Coordinates of C-alpha atoms and ligand atoms in Angstrom, one line a residue:
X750 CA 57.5 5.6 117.8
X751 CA 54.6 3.6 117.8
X752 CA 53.5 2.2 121.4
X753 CA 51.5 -1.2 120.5
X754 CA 50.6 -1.6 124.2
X755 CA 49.0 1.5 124.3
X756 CA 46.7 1.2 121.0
X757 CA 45.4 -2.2 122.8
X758 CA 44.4 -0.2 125.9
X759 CA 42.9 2.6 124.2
X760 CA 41.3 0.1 121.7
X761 CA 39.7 -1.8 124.8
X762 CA 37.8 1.0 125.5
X763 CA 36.2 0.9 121.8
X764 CA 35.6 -2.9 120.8
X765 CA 34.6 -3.9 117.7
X766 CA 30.6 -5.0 117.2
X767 CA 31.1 -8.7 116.5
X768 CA 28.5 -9.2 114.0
X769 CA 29.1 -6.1 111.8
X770 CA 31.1 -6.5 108.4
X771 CA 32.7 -2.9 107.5
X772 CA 33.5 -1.7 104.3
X773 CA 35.1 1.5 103.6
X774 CA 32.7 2.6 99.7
X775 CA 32.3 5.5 97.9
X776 CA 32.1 8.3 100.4
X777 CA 34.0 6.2 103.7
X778 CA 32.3 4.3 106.1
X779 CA 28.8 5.2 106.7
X780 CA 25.7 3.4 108.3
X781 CA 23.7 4.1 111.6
X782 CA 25.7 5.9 114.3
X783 CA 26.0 3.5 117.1
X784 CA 27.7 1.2 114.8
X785 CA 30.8 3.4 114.3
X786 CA 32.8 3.9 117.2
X787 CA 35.1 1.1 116.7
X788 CA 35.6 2.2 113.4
X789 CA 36.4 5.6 113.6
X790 CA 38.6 5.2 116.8
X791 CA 40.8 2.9 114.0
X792 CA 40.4 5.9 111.4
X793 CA 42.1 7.9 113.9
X794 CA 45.2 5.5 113.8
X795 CA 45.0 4.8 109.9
X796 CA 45.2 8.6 109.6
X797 CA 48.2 8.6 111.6
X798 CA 50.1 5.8 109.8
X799 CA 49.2 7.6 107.1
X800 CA 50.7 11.1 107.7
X801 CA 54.1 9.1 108.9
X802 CA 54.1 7.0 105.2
X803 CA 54.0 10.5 103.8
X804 CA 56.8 12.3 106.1
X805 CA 54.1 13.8 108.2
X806 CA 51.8 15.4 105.7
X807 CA 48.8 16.2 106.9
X808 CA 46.1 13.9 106.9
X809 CA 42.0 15.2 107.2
X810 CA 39.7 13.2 108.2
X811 CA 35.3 14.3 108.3
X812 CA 33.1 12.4 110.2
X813 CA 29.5 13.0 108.2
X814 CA 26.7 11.0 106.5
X815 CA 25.9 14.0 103.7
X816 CA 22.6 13.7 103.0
X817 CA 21.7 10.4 104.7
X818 CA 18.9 10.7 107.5
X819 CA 20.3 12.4 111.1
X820 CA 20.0 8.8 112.7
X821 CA 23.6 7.8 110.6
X822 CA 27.0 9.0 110.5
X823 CA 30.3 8.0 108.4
X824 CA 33.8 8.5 108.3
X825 CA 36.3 9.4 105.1
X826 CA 40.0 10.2 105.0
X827 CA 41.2 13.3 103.0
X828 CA 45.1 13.1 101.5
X829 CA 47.6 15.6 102.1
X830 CA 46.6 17.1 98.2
X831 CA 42.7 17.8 99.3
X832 CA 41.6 14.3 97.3
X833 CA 39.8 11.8 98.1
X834 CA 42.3 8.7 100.3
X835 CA 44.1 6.5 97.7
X836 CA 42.3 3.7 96.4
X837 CA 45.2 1.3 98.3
X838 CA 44.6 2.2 101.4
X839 CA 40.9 2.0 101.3
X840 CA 41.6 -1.9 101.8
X841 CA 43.5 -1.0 104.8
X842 CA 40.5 1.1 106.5
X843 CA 38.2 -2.1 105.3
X844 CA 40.7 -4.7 107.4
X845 CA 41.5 -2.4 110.2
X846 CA 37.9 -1.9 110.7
X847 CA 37.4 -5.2 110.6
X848 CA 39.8 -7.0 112.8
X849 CA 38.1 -8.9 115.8
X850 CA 40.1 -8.4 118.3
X851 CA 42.8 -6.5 120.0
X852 CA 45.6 -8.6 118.9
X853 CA 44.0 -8.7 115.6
X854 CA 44.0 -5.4 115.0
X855 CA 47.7 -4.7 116.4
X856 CA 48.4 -7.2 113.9
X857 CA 46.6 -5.4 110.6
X858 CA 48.9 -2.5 112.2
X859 CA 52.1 -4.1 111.9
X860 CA 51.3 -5.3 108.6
X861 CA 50.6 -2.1 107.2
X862 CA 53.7 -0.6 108.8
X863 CA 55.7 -3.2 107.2
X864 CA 54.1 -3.7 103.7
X865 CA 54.9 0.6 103.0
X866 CA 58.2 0.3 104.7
X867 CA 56.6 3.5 107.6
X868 CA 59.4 4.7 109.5
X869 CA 57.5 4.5 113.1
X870 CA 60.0 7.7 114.1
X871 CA 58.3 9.9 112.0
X872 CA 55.5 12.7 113.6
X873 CA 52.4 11.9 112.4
X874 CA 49.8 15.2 111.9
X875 CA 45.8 15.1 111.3
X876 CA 43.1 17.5 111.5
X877 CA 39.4 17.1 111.6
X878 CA 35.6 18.3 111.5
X879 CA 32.7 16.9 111.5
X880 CA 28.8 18.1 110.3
X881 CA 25.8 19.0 112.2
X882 CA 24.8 15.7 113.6
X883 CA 24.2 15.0 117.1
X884 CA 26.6 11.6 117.2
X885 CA 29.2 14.2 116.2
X886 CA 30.7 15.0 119.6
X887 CA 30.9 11.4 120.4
X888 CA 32.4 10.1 117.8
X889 CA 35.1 12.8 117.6
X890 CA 35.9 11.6 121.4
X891 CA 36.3 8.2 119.7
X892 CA 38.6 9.7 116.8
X893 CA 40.4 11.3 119.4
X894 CA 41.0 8.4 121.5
X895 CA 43.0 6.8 118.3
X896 CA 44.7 9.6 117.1
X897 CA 46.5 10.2 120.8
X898 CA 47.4 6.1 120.6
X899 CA 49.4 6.7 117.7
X900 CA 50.7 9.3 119.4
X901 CA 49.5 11.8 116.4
X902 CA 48.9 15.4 116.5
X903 CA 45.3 16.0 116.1
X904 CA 44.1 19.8 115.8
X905 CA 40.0 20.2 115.9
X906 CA 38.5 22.1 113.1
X907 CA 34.7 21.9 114.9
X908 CA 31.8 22.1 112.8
X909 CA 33.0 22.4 108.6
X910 CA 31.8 21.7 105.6
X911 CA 33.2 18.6 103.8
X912 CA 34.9 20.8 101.2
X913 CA 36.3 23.1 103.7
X914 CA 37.7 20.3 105.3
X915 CA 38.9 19.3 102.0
X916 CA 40.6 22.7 101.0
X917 CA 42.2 23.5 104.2
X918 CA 43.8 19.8 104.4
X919 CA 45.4 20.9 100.7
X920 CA 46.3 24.4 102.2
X921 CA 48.2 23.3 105.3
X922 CA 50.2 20.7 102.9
X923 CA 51.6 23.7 100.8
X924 CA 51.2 27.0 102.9
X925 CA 52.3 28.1 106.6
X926 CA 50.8 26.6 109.5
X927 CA 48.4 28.0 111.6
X928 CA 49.9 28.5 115.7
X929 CA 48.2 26.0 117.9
X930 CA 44.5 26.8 119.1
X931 CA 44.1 29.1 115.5
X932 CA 43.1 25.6 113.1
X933 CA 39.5 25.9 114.1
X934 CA 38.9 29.7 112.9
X935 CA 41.5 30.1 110.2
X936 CA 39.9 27.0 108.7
X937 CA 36.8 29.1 108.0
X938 CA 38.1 32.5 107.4
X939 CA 41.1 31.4 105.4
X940 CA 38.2 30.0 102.6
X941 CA 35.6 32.7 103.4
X942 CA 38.1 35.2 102.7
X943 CA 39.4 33.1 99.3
X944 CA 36.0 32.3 97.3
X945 CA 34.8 35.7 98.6
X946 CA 37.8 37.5 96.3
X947 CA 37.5 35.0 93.9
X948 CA 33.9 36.2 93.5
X949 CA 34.1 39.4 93.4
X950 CA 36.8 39.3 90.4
X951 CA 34.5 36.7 89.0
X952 CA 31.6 38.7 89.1
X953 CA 33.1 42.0 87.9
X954 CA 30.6 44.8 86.3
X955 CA 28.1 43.0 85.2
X956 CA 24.6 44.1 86.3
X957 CA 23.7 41.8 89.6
X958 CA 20.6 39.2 89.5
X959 CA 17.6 39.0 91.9
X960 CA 18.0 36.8 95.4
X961 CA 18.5 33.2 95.7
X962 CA 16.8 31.0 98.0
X963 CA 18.9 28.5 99.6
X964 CA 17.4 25.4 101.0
X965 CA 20.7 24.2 103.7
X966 CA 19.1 21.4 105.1
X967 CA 19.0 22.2 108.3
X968 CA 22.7 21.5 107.7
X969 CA 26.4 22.7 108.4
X970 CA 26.0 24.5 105.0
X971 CA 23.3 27.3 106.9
X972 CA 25.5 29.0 109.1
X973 CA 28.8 28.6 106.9
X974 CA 26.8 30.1 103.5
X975 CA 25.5 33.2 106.2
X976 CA 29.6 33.4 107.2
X977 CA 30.3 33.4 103.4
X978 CA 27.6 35.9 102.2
X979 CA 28.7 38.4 105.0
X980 CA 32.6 38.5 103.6
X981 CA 31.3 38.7 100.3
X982 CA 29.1 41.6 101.3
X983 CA 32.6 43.3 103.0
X984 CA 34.0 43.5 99.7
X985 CA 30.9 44.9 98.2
X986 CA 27.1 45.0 99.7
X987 CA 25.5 44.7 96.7
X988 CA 26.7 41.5 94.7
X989 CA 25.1 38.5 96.0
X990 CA 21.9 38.1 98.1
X991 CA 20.5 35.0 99.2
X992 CA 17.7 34.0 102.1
X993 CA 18.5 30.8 103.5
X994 CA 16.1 28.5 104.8
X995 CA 16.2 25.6 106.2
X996 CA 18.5 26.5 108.9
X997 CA 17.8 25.4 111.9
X998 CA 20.6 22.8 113.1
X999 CA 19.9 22.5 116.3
X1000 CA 16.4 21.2 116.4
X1001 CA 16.6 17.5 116.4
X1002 CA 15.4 15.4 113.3
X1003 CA 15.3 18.0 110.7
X1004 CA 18.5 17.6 109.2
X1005 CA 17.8 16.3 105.3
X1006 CA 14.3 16.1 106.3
X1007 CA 12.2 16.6 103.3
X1008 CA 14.5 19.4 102.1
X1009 CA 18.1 19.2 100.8
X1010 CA 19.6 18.5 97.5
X1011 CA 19.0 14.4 97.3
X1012 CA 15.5 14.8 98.6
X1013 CA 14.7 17.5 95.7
X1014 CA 16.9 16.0 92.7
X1015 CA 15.3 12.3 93.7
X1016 CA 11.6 13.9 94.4
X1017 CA 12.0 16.2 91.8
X1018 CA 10.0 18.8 93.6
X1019 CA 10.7 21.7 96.0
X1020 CA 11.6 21.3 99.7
X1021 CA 9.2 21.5 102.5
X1022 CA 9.3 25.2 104.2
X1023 CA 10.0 26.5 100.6
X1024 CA 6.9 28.7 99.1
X1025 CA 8.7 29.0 95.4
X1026 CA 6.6 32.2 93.4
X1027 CA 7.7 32.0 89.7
X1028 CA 9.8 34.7 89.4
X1029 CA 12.0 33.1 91.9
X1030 CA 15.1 31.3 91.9
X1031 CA 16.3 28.8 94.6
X1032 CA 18.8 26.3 95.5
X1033 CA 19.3 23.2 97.8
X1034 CA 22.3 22.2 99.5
X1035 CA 22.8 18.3 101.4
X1036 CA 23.5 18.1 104.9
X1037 CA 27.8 18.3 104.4
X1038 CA 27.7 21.2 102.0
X1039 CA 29.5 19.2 98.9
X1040 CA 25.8 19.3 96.8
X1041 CA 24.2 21.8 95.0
X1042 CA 21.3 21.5 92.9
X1043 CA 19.2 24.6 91.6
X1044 CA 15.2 24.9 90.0
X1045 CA 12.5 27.4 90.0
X1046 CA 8.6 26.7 88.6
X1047 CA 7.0 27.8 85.9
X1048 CA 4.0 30.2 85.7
X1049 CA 1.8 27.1 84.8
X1050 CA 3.4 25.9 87.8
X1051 CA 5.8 23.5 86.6
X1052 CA 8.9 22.5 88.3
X1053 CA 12.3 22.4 86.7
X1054 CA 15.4 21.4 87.9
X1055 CA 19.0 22.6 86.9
X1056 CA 21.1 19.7 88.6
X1057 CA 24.7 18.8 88.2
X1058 CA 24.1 17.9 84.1
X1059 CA 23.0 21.7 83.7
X1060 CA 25.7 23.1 86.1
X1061 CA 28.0 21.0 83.9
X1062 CA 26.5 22.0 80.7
X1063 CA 26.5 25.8 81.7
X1064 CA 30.1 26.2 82.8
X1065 CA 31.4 24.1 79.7
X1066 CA 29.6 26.2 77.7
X1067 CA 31.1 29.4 79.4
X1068 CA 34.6 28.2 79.9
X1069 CA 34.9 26.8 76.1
X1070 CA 33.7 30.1 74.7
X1071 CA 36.6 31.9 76.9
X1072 CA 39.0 29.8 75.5
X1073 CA 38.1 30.3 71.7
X1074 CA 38.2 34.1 72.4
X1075 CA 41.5 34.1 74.0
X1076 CA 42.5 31.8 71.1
X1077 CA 44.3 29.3 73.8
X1078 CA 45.1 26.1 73.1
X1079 CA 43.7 24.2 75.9
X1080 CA 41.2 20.8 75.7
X1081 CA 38.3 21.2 77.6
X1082 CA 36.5 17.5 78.8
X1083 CA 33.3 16.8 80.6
X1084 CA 33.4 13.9 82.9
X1085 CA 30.0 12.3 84.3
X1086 CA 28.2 8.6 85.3
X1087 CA 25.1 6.9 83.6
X1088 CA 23.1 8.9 85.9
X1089 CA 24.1 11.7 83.9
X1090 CA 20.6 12.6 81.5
X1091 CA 21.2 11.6 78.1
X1092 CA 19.6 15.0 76.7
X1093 CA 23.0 16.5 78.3
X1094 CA 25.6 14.4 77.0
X1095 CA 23.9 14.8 74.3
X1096 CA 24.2 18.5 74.3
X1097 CA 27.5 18.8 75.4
X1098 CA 28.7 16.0 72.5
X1099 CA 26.7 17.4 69.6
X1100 CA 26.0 21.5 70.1
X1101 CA 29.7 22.2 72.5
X1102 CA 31.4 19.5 70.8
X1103 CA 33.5 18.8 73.8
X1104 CA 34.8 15.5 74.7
X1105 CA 32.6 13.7 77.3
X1106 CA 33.6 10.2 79.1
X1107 CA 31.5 8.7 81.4
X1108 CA 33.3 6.9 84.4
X1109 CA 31.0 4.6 87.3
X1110 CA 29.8 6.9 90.4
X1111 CA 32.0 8.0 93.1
X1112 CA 33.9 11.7 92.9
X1113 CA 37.3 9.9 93.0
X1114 CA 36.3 8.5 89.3
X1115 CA 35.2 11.4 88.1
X1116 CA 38.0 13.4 89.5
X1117 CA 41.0 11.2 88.2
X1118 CA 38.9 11.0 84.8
X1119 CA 39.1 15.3 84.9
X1120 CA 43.0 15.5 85.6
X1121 CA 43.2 14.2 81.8
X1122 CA 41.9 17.1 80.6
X1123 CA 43.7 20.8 80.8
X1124 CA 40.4 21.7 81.8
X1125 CA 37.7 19.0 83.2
X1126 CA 34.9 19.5 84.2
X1127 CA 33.1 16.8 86.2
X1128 CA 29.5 16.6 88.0
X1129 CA 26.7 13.9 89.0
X1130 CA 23.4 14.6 87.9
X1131 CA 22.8 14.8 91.9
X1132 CA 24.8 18.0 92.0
X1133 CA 28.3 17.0 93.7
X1134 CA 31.4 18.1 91.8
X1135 CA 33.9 20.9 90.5
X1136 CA 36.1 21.7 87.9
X1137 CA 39.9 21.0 87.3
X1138 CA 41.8 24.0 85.8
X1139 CA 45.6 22.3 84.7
X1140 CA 48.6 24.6 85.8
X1141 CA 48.9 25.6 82.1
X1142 CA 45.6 26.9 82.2
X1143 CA 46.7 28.7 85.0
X1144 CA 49.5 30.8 83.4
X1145 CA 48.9 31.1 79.7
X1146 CA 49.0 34.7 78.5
X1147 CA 45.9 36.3 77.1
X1148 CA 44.2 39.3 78.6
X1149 CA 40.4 39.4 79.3
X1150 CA 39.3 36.0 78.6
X1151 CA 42.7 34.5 80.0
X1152 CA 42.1 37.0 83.1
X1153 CA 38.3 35.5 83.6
X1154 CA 39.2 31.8 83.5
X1155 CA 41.9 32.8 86.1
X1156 CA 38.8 34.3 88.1
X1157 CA 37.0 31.0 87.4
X1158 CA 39.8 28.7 88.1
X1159 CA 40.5 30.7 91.8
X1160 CA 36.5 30.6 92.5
X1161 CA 36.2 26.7 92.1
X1162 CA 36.9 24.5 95.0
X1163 CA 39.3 22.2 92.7
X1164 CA 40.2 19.6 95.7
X1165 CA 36.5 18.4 96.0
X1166 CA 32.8 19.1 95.0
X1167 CA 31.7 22.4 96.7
X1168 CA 27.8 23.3 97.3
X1169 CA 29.1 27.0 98.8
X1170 CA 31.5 27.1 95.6
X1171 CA 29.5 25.9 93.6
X1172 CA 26.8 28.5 94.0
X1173 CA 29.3 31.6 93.6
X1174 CA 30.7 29.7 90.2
X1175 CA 27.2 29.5 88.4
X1176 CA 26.2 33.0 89.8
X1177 CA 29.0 34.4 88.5
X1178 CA 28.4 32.9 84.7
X1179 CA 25.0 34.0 84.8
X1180 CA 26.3 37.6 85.9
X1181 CA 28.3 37.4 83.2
X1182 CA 25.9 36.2 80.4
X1183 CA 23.0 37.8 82.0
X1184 CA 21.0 34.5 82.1
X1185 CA 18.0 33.8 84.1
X1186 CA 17.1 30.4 85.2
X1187 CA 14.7 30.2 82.5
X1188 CA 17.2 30.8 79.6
X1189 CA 19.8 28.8 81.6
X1190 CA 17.1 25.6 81.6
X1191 CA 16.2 26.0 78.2
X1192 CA 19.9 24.8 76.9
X1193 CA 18.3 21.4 76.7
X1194 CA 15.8 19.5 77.7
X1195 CA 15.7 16.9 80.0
X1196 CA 14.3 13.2 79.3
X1197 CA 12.0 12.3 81.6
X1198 CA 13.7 9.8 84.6
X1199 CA 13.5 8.1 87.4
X1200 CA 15.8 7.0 90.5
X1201 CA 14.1 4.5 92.7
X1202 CA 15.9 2.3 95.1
X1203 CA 14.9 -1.4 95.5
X1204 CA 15.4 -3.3 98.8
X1205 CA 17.1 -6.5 98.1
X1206 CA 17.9 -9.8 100.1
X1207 CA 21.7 -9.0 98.7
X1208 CA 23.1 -6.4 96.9
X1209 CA 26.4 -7.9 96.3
X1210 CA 25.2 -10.0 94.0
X1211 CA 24.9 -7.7 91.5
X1212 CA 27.8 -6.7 89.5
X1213 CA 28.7 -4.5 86.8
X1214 CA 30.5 -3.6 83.9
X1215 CA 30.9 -0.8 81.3
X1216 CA 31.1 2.3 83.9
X1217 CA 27.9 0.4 85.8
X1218 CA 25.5 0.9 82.8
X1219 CA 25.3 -3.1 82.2
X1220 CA 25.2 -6.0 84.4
X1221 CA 27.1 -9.2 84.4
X1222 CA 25.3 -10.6 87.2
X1223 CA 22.9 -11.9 88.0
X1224 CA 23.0 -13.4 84.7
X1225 CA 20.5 -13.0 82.0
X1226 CA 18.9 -10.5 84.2
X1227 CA 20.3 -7.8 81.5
X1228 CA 19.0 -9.6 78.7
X1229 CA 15.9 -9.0 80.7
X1230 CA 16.3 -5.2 81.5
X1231 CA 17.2 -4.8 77.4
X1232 CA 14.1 -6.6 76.3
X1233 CA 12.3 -3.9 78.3
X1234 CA 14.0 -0.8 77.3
X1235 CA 13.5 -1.8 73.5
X1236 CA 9.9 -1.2 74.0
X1237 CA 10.2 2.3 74.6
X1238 CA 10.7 5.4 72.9
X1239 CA 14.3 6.9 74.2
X1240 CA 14.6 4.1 76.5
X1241 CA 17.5 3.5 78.8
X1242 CA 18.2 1.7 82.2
X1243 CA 20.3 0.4 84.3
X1244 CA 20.9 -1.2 87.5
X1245 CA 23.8 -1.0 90.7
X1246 CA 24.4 -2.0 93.8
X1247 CA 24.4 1.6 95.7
X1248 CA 28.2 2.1 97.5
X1249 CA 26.5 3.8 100.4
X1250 CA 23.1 2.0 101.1
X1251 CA 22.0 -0.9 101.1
X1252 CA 19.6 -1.0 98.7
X1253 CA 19.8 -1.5 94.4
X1254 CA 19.9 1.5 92.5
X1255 CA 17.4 1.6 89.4
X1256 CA 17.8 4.4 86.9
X1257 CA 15.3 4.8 84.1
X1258 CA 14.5 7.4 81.3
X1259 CA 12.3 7.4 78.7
X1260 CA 10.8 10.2 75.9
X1261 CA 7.3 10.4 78.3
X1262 CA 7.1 11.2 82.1
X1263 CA 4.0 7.9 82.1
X1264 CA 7.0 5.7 79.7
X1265 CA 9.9 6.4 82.0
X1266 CA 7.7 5.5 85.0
X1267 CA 6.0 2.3 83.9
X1268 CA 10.1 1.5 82.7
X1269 CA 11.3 2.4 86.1
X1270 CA 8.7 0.1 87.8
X1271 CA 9.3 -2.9 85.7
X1272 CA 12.6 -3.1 85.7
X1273 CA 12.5 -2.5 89.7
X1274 CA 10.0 -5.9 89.4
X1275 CA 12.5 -7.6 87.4
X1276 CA 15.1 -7.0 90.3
X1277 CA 13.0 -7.4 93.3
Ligands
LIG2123 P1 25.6 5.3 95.9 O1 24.9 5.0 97.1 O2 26.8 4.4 95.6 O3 24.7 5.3 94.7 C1 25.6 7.9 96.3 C2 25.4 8.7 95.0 C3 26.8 9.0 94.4 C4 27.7 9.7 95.4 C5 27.7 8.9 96.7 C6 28.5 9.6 97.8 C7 23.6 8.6 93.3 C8 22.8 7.8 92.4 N1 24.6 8.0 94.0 O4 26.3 6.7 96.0 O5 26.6 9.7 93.2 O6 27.4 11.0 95.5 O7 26.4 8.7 97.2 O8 27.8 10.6 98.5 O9 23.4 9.8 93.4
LIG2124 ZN1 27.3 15.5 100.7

């Protein structure tokens, strides 16, 4: 039963900032540290009502910022399935975190409780984790406090990955639970000891490739990749080798700092504390472990970047050819945004022929997008995102090929982009075709582009239509942006409000790295 009294008095002891409006966007609630207490303390009793609503599923809930700098910190709810929280209760998280006062938010409680008909008897279960960041610890005390005034069960994962907090959420909903006091380990070694097989099954004879080098961040992804490597080595010592760097999560203000996947994919160029020879092959992970993004550099010295187009692009390519030799009948989609590069919808359209839809930015609208397909396969050119393999995938009856995709389907992390997953999926299709990085690049070739934020007065002006490629307002500013774009060669750009900053997003490409500059810049004008 739920004791009102005692959510006011543990509420009291975490009172909303006055002046802050809350939103819960496209990865949770996430700004600067200090500001979150209130909020998360109230995640803590969302999480709660929301495990009752669903006869005591189990709820997840990660406290991270992913790759934003160490100073911030956020907050997202997982559902019982290992999905991102349904798009209803979103708006609940937004007025919960918003309500003034105590009364106010016993209020927004009641409301909820009554509007989805929650039987107030019902237990209520959660677990959580949180990343590397030093406002970690306090803000789990905060979580805490709100999960015990629901009177919840909370069980502690410690330091995960956002996908491993993602998988074992799913798991716990459909397998035994762990006793009490085993959450925080089998949490780990229940999903080192999964990808690890998967891998190896994956990988099977093929002749191994040369090390990668994994930029972590200085991230959760360091020690948890290490963890992962050694189980894979258990199984066999000679499959997969990797040097991480970029490690070091104790040192304060390294985390995302000049390294990581967003600083390499937005820089396009190599991490600090990386020395990159030619012959070598590297990675970068963000700061929660759910990006991946790989490159290497020419021997003229060039840099090239396979992000989450060319992972897309890669294991289309490698999962439509199993299907045509196993002679299944099974449609195969790509999902991606308008960030995707227009050289890889264009090769996935015209040389795979494979169906491709483009959906605005956020995992959750990729991810529905993918469940149309029996197989979809969805990533953002920044590297986050996985592949859906449909049940009937899953069973259908033909030898090798059949037996590979079932390899492939067990090594993805199918309830959320993986980094750690990730890796293990594209190492295994290059195993398997014997690609290097080089041949793997050379699929397509990327247009020139540009991502460059824009500091605005207000970003909520600007809203969009046609999956965010074209404004509606301000008005006649797209007029503006399609008057520029005619002028070049290959042209295309578009503008958003970012979900997670607040700054405007501009996007430009262009057929020449001086074009898709000079576009980028003017259309950024044309928005300042
Ligand atoms: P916003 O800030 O809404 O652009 C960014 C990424 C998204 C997604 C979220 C969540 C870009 C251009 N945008 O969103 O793709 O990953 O963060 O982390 O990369
Ligand atoms: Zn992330």
């Amino acid at each position: 039963i739920i004791d009102y009294n005692k959510i006011k008095e543990a509420s009291a002891k975490h009172p909303k900032l006055k002046e802050i409006n809350y939103t819960y966007g496209t990865a949770g609630f996430r700004m600067k540290a200090e500001y979150l207490e209130s909020v998360i303390f109230r995640v803590g009793i969302l999480a709660g009502l929301r495990s009752k609503k669903l006869n005591s599923k189990v709820i997840g809930i990660m406290v991270t910022a992913s790759h934003n700098p160490e100073a911030d910190n956020g907050v997202k709810l997982v559902d019982p399935n290992g999905e991102m929280l349904e798009q209803r209760w979103e708006g609940y998280a937004t007025q919960l975190a918003n309500a003034q006062s105590e009364e106010d938010l016993i209020t927004v409680i009641k409301s909820i409780v009554s509007q989805n008909e929650i039987d107030e008897s019902k237990n209520a279960i959660v677990v959580y984790a949180r990343d590397t960041r030093p406002s970690g610890p306090k803000l789990i005390a905060a979580l805490e406090d709100g999960i015990k005034a629901i009177n919840a069960v909370g069980e502690n994962l410690g330091i995960k990955t956002t996908p491993q907090l993602h998988y074992f959420t799913n798991y716990l909903n459909c397998c035994e639970k762990p006793a009490e006091g085993r959450y925080e380990e089998l949490a780990d070694k229940l999903y080192y000891e999964k990808f690890a097989n998967a891998f190896y099954k994956a990988v099977g004879d093929n002749q191994r490739l040369s090390t990668v080098y994994i930029d972590a961040a200085n991230g959760v992804g360091a020690p948890k990749l290490r963890e992962l490597t050694e189980w894979i080595n258990k199984i066999n010592d000679n499959i997969f080798k990797v040097t991480i760097i970029n490690d070091d999560i104790n040192a304060r203000g390294k985390l995302n700092f000049q390294c990581g996947a967003d600083y390499v994919k937005t820089g396009q160029n190599p991490p600090l504390g990386l020395n990159l020879a030619c012959e070598h092959r590297a990675a970068s992970l963000d700061g929660d472990a759910d990006r991946i993004v790989f490159y290497y550099v020419e021997e003229d010295g060039t840099f090239r970047l396979l992000d989450g187009d060319k992972i897309a692009a890669l294991s289309a390519g490698f999962i439509i050819e199993l299907v045509k030799t196993a002679g299944l009948d099974i449609n195969v989609g790509v999902v991606q945004t308008a960030y995707a590069n227009g050289s890889s919808t264009a090769y996935l359209e015209e040389e795979l022929k494979v169906p491709v839809s483009c959906v605005p930015t956020g995992v959750k609208h990729l991810h529905h997008k993918a469940q149309e397909y029996d197989v979809g396969v969805y990533f953002e050119a920044n590297g986050h995102g996985t592949i859906l393999f449909s049940s009937e995938a899953r069973t259908a009856e033909q030898e090798k090929a059949v037996k590979k995709l079932q390899a492939l389907s067990e090594l993805i992390n199918q309830t959320v982009g993986d980094a750690l997953s990730d890796l293990l999926f594209v190492e295994s299709i290059l195993m398997n075709r014997q690609w290097s990085f080089q041949k793997w690049n050379s699929i397509y070739t990327d247009m020139p582009n540009r991502l460059v934020k824009v500091v605005v007065s207000n970003r909520h002006i600007f809203k969009t239509t046609n999956a965010e490629r074209t404004l509606v307002e301000p008005k006649g500013l797209q007029e503006k942006i399609d008057k520029l774009v005619a002028q070049y060669k290959n042209g295309r750009s578009f503008v958003r409000p970012s979900g997670t900053e607040d700054v405007v997003r501009v996007y430009a490409e262009a057929s020449t790295r001086e074009d898709c500059d000079e576009l980028a810049f003017k259309v950024a004008g044309l928005v300042y």
